[in-house]
Every structure is written in C-alpha cells, then in structure tokens.
Amino acid sequence: MKIYFDNNATTPVDPQVKEAMDPFLSGLFANPSSPYESGGQVRRLVEQARCHMAQLLGTRSEREIIFTSGGTESNNTAIRSALKLFPHKKKIITSAVEHSSVKNLCEHLSKEGYHVVSVGVSKAGSFNWNQLIESLGDDVAIVSVMWANNETGVLFPIQDIGRELKRRNILFHVDAVQAIGKIPIHLNKMEIDYLSFSAHKIHGPKGIGALYVREGSPFQAFILGGRQERDRRAGTENVAGIIGLAKALELSQDFTPSPPPLKGREDSAKVRGGSAILLGGKGEGKINQISILRNKLEEELVARVDVSFINGKAEARIPNTTNITIPGIEAETFLIRLSQLGIEASSGSACLTGALEPSHVLMAMGHSRELASSSLRFSLSRLTTTEQIDYALEVVPKLVCELRKLNEVENFPPPLWGRTKVGG
Ligand code: PLP
C-alpha cells in the first residue's frame, strides 16, 4: 500500500493527459519548425494548445504564453529579463518565503551587486504589506513574489500588490506554480506582468511549463538560439509536454472554482479571508472535497497529537495543503518511518530535501530551528480519498508517540522547545 501526500512536490500524470500526449511520442514526432506537411501539422497542434491555455487562463492573447521547461526556468527568465532591460535599476524585491528557484537566484544576484529586499511574513504567514510599500522606489527593477506558498499553502494578496505596482509603474512577476489549478485565475483581470507555472504540479508531465508575459510588458529572452516561441525562448519545442500541459490545465478547471467578480479592494479582502476560493463555479464541489479532506486531516491530527499546531491556518490558503508542527519529533526520521508504513509526505520543499536545513519558510514565520525541523507537510490531490485520510489519522499519532518516547521526551512541552505563539 502506498498513500501519496506529497502533491506539492509533484503529481501523478492523469491518464487523460498521457493519452493526449501519446501520439506525439510516436507518429506525430515531426519538428514543428519543419516546412513539410507533418511539421506543419504538429505546429498547428502546438498553437491550438497555446490558444486553449490562453482561454483557460483568461489572457488577452495566446501570444502572451511562452513555453518553458517549467517553473524554475520561467522564474529565472522573468527576473533576468527585467534586470537586463533596466541595468540601472539595482533593486529586486521578493519575499522571505519564496521557492528556491527565486530565493537562490536572488542570493546569487545579490553577490553580483543587486540589492535584494526579502519582504517578511507574520507568524501566521501573511505578507508584510508595509515593508513592501517602504521598499518601493525608482530603483526597483522587478518585484517577484509567489501566489501560493509551496510549504504552507498560504496565499499572498497578488491582486492588491499588482494594483499598487501598476500605479507606480513597477514590473511584477508572480510565481504561480502552486496556485494554478487550485484557485481561480483570470489573468486579463490582474495587474501582473509575468507569471510562471508548471505542468507537473497539476497532473501533467515534468519538464514543461510556461511563462505568461503580458502584452506590452517588456521582455528579453533568457535562452538564445533558434527562433522558436517568437524569438522569446529558443530550443525545439517539447511538443508532447506542451500538449500534456494544455490537457492538464483543462482538467484542473474541473477542480478550480470560477473566479469571483473582481471589483474593488473588498474582493481581494475576500481572497485574503479565504472565501473567494469557495465561491461558485464548475469546480466548486470538487475543490470543496479536497479542502474538506485537508481540514479533516489537520483538525483531527491537532486534536490527537499533543501540542501540535498548523502553520498558516489563520490565512487564506490553497485547499490541498497542510503544514503541521509536532514538537518532539524530528521530521526527517519521522518521514522515513512514515514511508515504511505506506505514507509518503514531506518536510517542505522537495528541492530542499536532503539539505538537512530547517525550512526557511517556517523560520521566516518565527519558528526556532528546532520547531522548523519538527514540521511536516501533507499535500493532497483530487485522487486523495477519505480512507487514506483515516489511515493517516490512525498511523501518524501512533508514530508520534513512538518517536517522542525514543527521543525521551515524556513531559511536554518542555521549555527547551521554545514554543512561542507561532503558526496561527
Ligand atoms: N515555484 C514553486 C512555488 C514551486 O513549488 C516549484 C516546485 O516545487 C517551483 C517553483 C519549480 O517548478 P519546476 O519544478 O517546474 O521547476
């Protein structure tokens, strides 16, 4: 038996996605740039996929979508583009809880002389709006923040940030890798210049993603070579991947509610409060199923495991993610034992696993190193069942008891764990 609760790391490919891709891995193998008939046929299908995605994401034009190798490339491309275009602007604003594809790039850039401002978060994980406003100025090349956090699921107020940056004429990049397919996104109604996403988080294949570049926003290519993607991203197209990405995005709509009407700030306040992700639309029922299972898992775990708490619970979150701190366990050991019992989960970002570093996201939320190393992430998908949740609720509390005993932690919470009022 294997129960998979690590869908923020990656998801299994949907059989319908595989079916859509299959012809492009056999008969329809031609290079879309080739001048003969079979090349033209593949080119038309790639362009059809692009149009379909543009429609699903509510862009103005399909030209706003550039295919890339995934979220990491899209993030690097957007940030580097702004820096190349505006070499006199030396400030980059990001957040303290970004995925390593933005965080490590910014660390690298700061060594090259850029001034990187990492906007902090509250103990509950919410974005420090005032710090953003104080950091804005003429020297800002780009602001790059994530929409949904991969470790806690907390959503940032992208609509508000976009409006503010638009007013000040500052470029805005959003890492939406964890948000796409989980919350309503209608790009034409947002003030976003660049937006990254990736297929393998939405039951699509690995190694394919896209960068949305708003019409009129300045852009310079990162990967140079052939003239693919209208000179904006060189390299022979990953045709099967593109078809798979479009299909995966289409299927994800069944699990994403339609966007609520966007009017003024009060709407984004709703998003902040979490209600927008529950507003009507064709995916409402199904997305509710995922959040009902997530809520059951976290509420009952906290009830059954002493002194445990959920990180980011007070904030609006994507519906599939829960991050729980369990003082007195060591996450890496716990996860190995848990996988022997048939459950695969994680301690945060898959890209950090093996690094033995406590989560920078939880540390930014005010956790001590010990508490950050005692935290687990369970990320669900549309394939998660009630039986799987029930099994986790049986196994996890028992394993906590076992490991706490092994750690000779009998009377908790000891002052050593330094539990401040974190999480929320
Ligand atoms: N951004 C976020 C928030 C992510 O969670 C991930 C993957 O975990 C990425 C970017 C990187 O995406 P990819 O694996 O497609 O490079």
Short mmCIF file of C-alpha atoms in Angstrom, two decimals, residues 42-347:
data_model
loop_
_atom_site.label_atom_id
_atom_site.label_comp_id
_atom_site.label_asym_id
_atom_site.label_seq_id
_atom_site.Cartn_x
_atom_site.Cartn_y
_atom_site.Cartn_z
CA VAL A 42 2.46 19.46 -35.33
CA ARG A 43 2.87 23.26 -35.41
CA ARG A 44 -0.89 23.70 -35.73
CA LEU A 45 -1.49 21.39 -32.75
CA VAL A 46 1.06 23.26 -30.63
CA GLU A 47 -0.65 26.54 -31.48
CA GLN A 48 -4.04 25.04 -30.72
CA ALA A 49 -2.74 24.02 -27.28
CA ARG A 50 -1.43 27.55 -26.71
CA CYS A 51 -4.81 29.07 -27.64
CA HIS A 52 -6.64 26.64 -25.40
CA MET A 53 -4.40 27.57 -22.45
CA ALA A 54 -4.80 31.28 -23.15
CA GLN A 55 -8.56 30.82 -22.99
CA LEU A 56 -8.39 28.81 -19.76
CA LEU A 57 -6.19 31.41 -18.09
CA GLY A 58 -8.16 34.38 -19.38
CA THR A 59 -5.25 36.06 -21.16
CA ARG A 60 -5.80 38.74 -23.80
CA SER A 61 -3.97 36.81 -26.47
CA GLU A 62 -2.29 33.42 -26.92
CA ARG A 63 0.89 35.34 -27.73
CA GLU A 64 1.20 36.04 -24.03
CA ILE A 65 2.17 32.41 -23.36
CA ILE A 66 5.75 31.22 -23.79
CA PHE A 67 6.51 27.55 -23.23
CA THR A 68 9.49 26.79 -20.99
CA SER A 69 10.94 23.76 -19.23
CA GLY A 70 8.99 24.51 -16.04
CA GLY A 71 8.61 26.82 -13.06
CA THR A 72 12.31 27.23 -12.36
CA GLU A 73 13.12 28.38 -15.89
CA SER A 74 10.10 30.67 -16.01
CA ASN A 75 11.10 32.32 -12.72
CA ASN A 76 14.71 32.79 -13.82
CA THR A 77 13.60 34.12 -17.20
CA ALA A 78 11.24 36.77 -15.84
CA ILE A 79 13.66 38.13 -13.25
CA ARG A 80 16.71 38.11 -15.52
CA SER A 81 14.71 39.78 -18.28
CA ALA A 82 13.88 42.78 -16.11
CA LEU A 83 17.48 43.11 -14.94
CA LYS A 84 18.82 43.02 -18.49
CA LEU A 85 16.30 45.55 -19.74
CA PHE A 86 16.84 48.02 -16.91
CA PRO A 87 20.53 47.73 -15.99
CA HIS A 88 20.46 50.98 -13.97
CA LYS A 89 17.81 49.59 -11.57
CA LYS A 90 19.62 47.57 -8.95
CA LYS A 91 16.89 46.64 -6.51
CA ILE A 92 14.88 43.39 -6.59
CA ILE A 93 12.01 42.90 -4.18
CA THR A 94 10.94 39.40 -3.31
CA SER A 95 9.61 37.65 -0.19
CA ALA A 96 11.35 35.72 2.57
CA VAL A 97 9.38 32.56 1.80
CA GLU A 98 9.99 32.03 -1.92
CA HIS A 99 10.75 28.71 -3.55
CA SER A 100 14.48 28.04 -4.04
CA SER A 101 14.16 28.85 -7.76
CA VAL A 102 13.63 32.50 -6.81
CA LYS A 103 15.40 32.54 -3.44
CA ASN A 104 18.69 31.08 -4.68
CA LEU A 105 18.64 33.17 -7.85
CA CYS A 106 18.22 36.31 -5.73
CA GLU A 107 21.01 35.23 -3.38
CA HIS A 108 23.22 34.78 -6.41
CA LEU A 109 22.21 38.18 -7.79
CA SER A 110 22.96 39.89 -4.50
CA LYS A 111 26.54 38.60 -4.83
CA GLU A 112 26.60 40.22 -8.27
CA GLY A 113 25.78 43.59 -6.69
CA TYR A 114 21.99 43.71 -6.71
CA HIS A 115 20.16 44.91 -3.65
CA VAL A 116 17.64 42.23 -2.76
CA VAL A 117 14.83 43.07 -0.34
CA SER A 118 13.07 40.00 1.07
CA VAL A 119 9.71 41.12 2.39
CA GLY A 120 8.94 39.28 5.61
CA VAL A 121 5.83 37.48 6.77
CA SER A 122 3.89 37.44 10.02
CA LYS A 123 3.81 34.47 12.37
CA ALA A 124 0.70 33.36 10.53
CA GLY A 125 2.50 33.61 7.19
CA SER A 126 0.83 36.77 5.85
CA PHE A 127 2.71 39.18 3.59
CA ASN A 128 4.20 42.28 5.22
CA TRP A 129 2.45 44.92 3.13
CA ASN A 130 4.07 47.88 4.88
CA GLN A 131 7.56 46.57 4.25
CA LEU A 132 6.72 46.25 0.56
CA ILE A 133 5.47 49.82 0.36
CA GLU A 134 8.51 51.17 2.21
CA SER A 135 10.85 49.33 -0.18
CA LEU A 136 9.30 50.60 -3.41
CA GLY A 137 11.11 53.28 -5.42
CA ASP A 138 12.54 54.23 -8.80
CA ASP A 139 15.47 51.85 -8.34
CA VAL A 140 13.26 48.71 -8.29
CA ALA A 141 13.80 46.54 -11.39
CA ILE A 142 11.15 43.99 -10.52
CA VAL A 143 9.01 42.64 -7.69
CA SER A 144 8.80 38.84 -7.67
CA VAL A 145 6.55 37.04 -5.21
CA MET A 146 4.75 33.75 -5.13
CA TRP A 147 0.97 33.43 -5.23
CA ALA A 148 0.66 30.33 -3.03
CA ASN A 149 3.37 29.08 -0.73
CA ASN A 150 4.55 25.56 -1.53
CA GLU A 151 5.16 24.65 2.13
CA THR A 152 2.19 26.17 3.95
CA GLY A 153 -0.24 26.87 1.11
CA VAL A 154 -0.68 30.49 2.31
CA LEU A 155 -1.87 32.88 -0.42
CA PHE A 156 -0.36 36.31 -0.92
CA PRO A 157 -2.58 39.31 -1.87
CA ILE A 158 -1.50 39.30 -5.51
CA GLN A 159 -4.34 41.48 -6.69
CA ASP A 160 -3.52 44.26 -4.22
CA ILE A 161 0.23 44.05 -4.88
CA GLY A 162 -0.40 44.15 -8.64
CA ARG A 163 -2.57 47.27 -8.39
CA GLU A 164 -0.02 49.06 -6.26
CA LEU A 165 2.87 48.21 -8.58
CA LYS A 166 0.90 49.17 -11.66
CA ARG A 167 0.19 52.56 -10.09
CA ARG A 168 3.91 53.04 -9.58
CA ASN A 169 4.91 51.57 -12.94
CA ILE A 170 6.99 48.75 -11.42
CA LEU A 171 7.25 45.34 -13.10
CA PHE A 172 5.56 42.46 -11.30
CA HIS A 173 6.38 38.75 -11.57
CA VAL A 174 4.28 36.09 -9.85
CA ASP A 175 5.37 32.52 -9.20
CA ALA A 176 2.02 30.77 -9.55
CA VAL A 177 3.38 27.23 -9.68
CA GLN A 178 1.37 26.16 -6.62
CA ALA A 179 -1.64 28.37 -7.31
CA ILE A 180 -2.56 27.32 -10.86
CA GLY A 181 -5.28 24.69 -10.85
CA LYS A 182 -6.12 25.38 -7.21
CA ILE A 183 -7.56 28.88 -7.18
CA PRO A 184 -9.40 30.90 -9.83
CA ILE A 185 -7.02 32.83 -12.03
CA HIS A 186 -8.13 35.21 -14.75
CA LEU A 187 -5.03 36.96 -15.99
CA ASN A 188 -6.72 39.65 -18.02
CA LYS A 189 -8.26 40.96 -14.81
CA MET A 190 -4.99 41.06 -12.88
CA GLU A 191 -2.16 43.59 -12.93
CA ILE A 192 0.58 41.01 -13.46
CA ASP A 193 3.40 41.40 -15.99
CA TYR A 194 4.87 37.89 -15.77
CA LEU A 195 3.51 34.68 -14.29
CA SER A 196 5.20 31.27 -14.00
CA PHE A 197 3.61 27.88 -13.90
CA SER A 198 4.48 24.25 -14.34
CA ALA A 199 2.67 21.13 -15.57
CA HIS A 200 3.85 18.54 -13.08
CA LYS A 201 2.02 20.17 -10.14
CA ILE A 202 -1.33 19.74 -11.90
CA HIS A 203 -1.15 16.10 -13.03
CA GLY A 204 0.84 16.95 -16.14
CA PRO A 205 4.32 15.83 -17.21
CA LYS A 206 7.61 17.04 -15.73
CA GLY A 207 9.93 19.36 -17.65
CA ILE A 208 7.30 21.60 -19.19
CA GLY A 209 5.80 24.86 -18.01
CA ALA A 210 5.11 28.32 -19.25
CA LEU A 211 5.75 31.96 -18.65
CA TYR A 212 2.89 34.38 -19.20
CA VAL A 213 4.18 37.73 -20.45
CA ARG A 214 1.53 40.38 -20.56
CA GLU A 215 1.12 42.15 -23.89
CA GLY A 216 3.03 45.42 -23.68
CA SER A 217 5.28 44.33 -20.80
CA PRO A 218 8.96 44.50 -21.72
CA PHE A 219 10.69 41.18 -22.23
CA GLN A 220 14.08 39.86 -23.18
CA ALA A 221 14.82 36.19 -23.89
CA PHE A 222 16.91 34.18 -21.43
CA ILE A 223 17.73 31.16 -23.62
CA LEU A 224 19.12 32.16 -27.00
CA GLY A 225 19.40 30.08 -30.14
CA GLY A 226 16.69 29.21 -32.67
CA ARG A 227 13.70 31.43 -33.37
CA GLN A 228 11.11 29.35 -31.53
CA GLU A 229 8.42 30.96 -29.39
CA ARG A 230 8.59 34.14 -31.50
CA ASP A 231 12.25 34.64 -30.58
CA ARG A 232 11.46 34.59 -26.88
CA ARG A 233 12.66 31.08 -25.90
CA ALA A 234 14.99 29.13 -28.13
CA GLY A 235 15.04 25.35 -28.42
CA THR A 236 12.94 22.74 -30.20
CA GLU A 237 9.56 22.64 -28.52
CA ASN A 238 8.73 19.86 -26.05
CA VAL A 239 5.69 19.05 -28.14
CA ALA A 240 4.31 16.13 -26.12
CA GLY A 241 4.87 18.18 -22.96
CA ILE A 242 3.01 21.19 -24.39
CA ILE A 243 0.03 19.02 -25.33
CA GLY A 244 0.15 17.45 -21.85
CA LEU A 245 0.34 20.83 -20.13
CA ALA A 246 -2.72 22.11 -22.01
CA LYS A 247 -4.68 18.97 -21.20
CA ALA A 248 -3.63 19.06 -17.54
CA LEU A 249 -4.69 22.69 -17.28
CA GLU A 250 -8.03 21.89 -18.89
CA LEU A 251 -8.67 19.04 -16.46
CA SER A 252 -7.65 21.18 -13.49
CA GLN A 253 -10.55 23.54 -14.27
CA ASP A 254 -12.90 20.87 -13.00
CA PHE A 255 -11.26 21.31 -9.61
CA THR A 256 -10.96 25.09 -9.64
CA PRO A 257 -13.92 27.35 -8.93
CA SER A 258 -14.70 30.12 -11.41
CA PRO A 259 -13.28 33.48 -10.44
CA PRO A 260 -15.49 35.71 -8.35
CA PRO A 261 -16.31 39.09 -9.95
CA LEU A 262 -13.40 41.46 -9.38
CA LYS A 263 -14.44 44.99 -8.47
CA GLY A 264 -12.50 46.78 -5.80
CA ARG A 265 -10.30 46.12 -2.84
CA GLU A 266 -13.15 44.45 -0.98
CA ASP A 267 -12.86 41.49 -3.37
CA SER A 268 -9.23 40.88 -2.62
CA ALA A 269 -10.05 41.22 1.06
CA LYS A 270 -12.34 38.25 0.44
CA VAL A 271 -9.47 36.34 -1.11
CA ARG A 272 -7.42 37.18 1.96
CA GLY A 273 -10.18 35.86 4.16
CA GLY A 274 -10.33 32.69 2.10
CA SER A 275 -13.91 32.87 0.89
CA ALA A 276 -13.07 33.55 -2.75
CA ILE A 277 -11.69 30.06 -3.23
CA LEU A 278 -15.06 28.68 -2.25
CA LEU A 279 -17.22 30.87 -4.47
CA GLY A 280 -19.29 29.13 -7.18
CA GLY A 281 -18.11 27.74 -10.47
CA LYS A 282 -17.93 24.42 -12.17
CA GLY A 283 -15.16 23.09 -9.92
CA GLU A 284 -16.69 24.25 -6.68
CA GLY A 285 -17.90 20.88 -5.44
CA LYS A 286 -14.73 19.01 -6.28
CA ILE A 287 -12.35 21.58 -4.82
CA ASN A 288 -14.50 21.54 -1.72
CA GLN A 289 -13.93 17.79 -1.46
CA ILE A 290 -10.18 18.36 -1.32
CA SER A 291 -10.43 21.10 1.28
CA ILE A 292 -12.88 19.04 3.36
CA LEU A 293 -10.37 16.18 3.45
CA ARG A 294 -7.50 18.56 4.21
CA ASN A 295 -9.48 20.18 7.02
CA LYS A 296 -10.43 16.81 8.47
CA LEU A 297 -6.80 15.69 8.43
CA GLU A 298 -5.43 18.78 10.13
CA GLU A 299 -8.22 19.25 12.66
CA GLU A 300 -8.14 15.66 13.81
CA LEU A 301 -4.35 15.47 13.86
CA VAL A 302 -4.14 18.53 16.08
CA ALA A 303 -6.81 17.01 18.34
CA ARG A 304 -4.94 13.71 18.61
CA VAL A 305 -1.33 14.92 18.83
CA ASP A 306 -0.47 16.97 21.91
CA VAL A 307 1.00 20.45 21.42
CA SER A 308 0.90 20.19 17.65
CA PHE A 309 -0.33 23.12 15.54
CA ILE A 310 -0.99 24.06 11.93
CA ASN A 311 1.17 26.64 10.19
CA GLY A 312 -0.67 29.37 8.29
CA LYS A 313 -4.13 28.16 9.30
CA ALA A 314 -5.43 31.67 10.00
CA GLU A 315 -4.64 32.83 6.46
CA ALA A 316 -6.36 32.09 3.16
CA ARG A 317 -4.67 29.00 1.75
CA ILE A 318 -4.84 26.74 -1.27
CA PRO A 319 -7.22 23.93 -0.42
CA ASN A 320 -4.87 20.95 -0.64
CA THR A 321 -2.02 21.83 1.74
CA THR A 322 -1.47 21.47 5.45
CA ASN A 323 1.73 22.03 7.36
CA ILE A 324 1.83 20.77 10.92
CA THR A 325 4.45 21.32 13.61
CA ILE A 326 4.84 18.45 16.05
CA PRO A 327 7.30 19.40 18.81
CA GLY A 328 9.41 16.48 19.96
CA ILE A 329 9.79 14.75 16.61
CA GLU A 330 12.49 15.15 14.03
CA ALA A 331 10.84 15.45 10.62
CA GLU A 332 13.43 13.58 8.55
CA THR A 333 13.35 10.50 10.80
CA PHE A 334 9.59 10.71 11.07
CA LEU A 335 9.11 10.76 7.30
CA ILE A 336 11.31 7.72 6.78
CA ARG A 337 9.32 5.75 9.37
CA LEU A 338 6.08 7.06 7.88
CA SER A 339 7.03 5.89 4.40
CA GLN A 340 7.75 2.41 5.83
CA LEU A 341 4.15 2.47 7.00
CA GLY A 342 2.95 3.33 3.49
CA ILE A 343 2.56 7.12 3.67
CA GLU A 344 4.67 9.50 1.60
CA ALA A 345 4.73 13.09 2.82
CA SER A 346 7.42 15.73 3.15
CA SER A 347 9.01 18.25 5.42
#
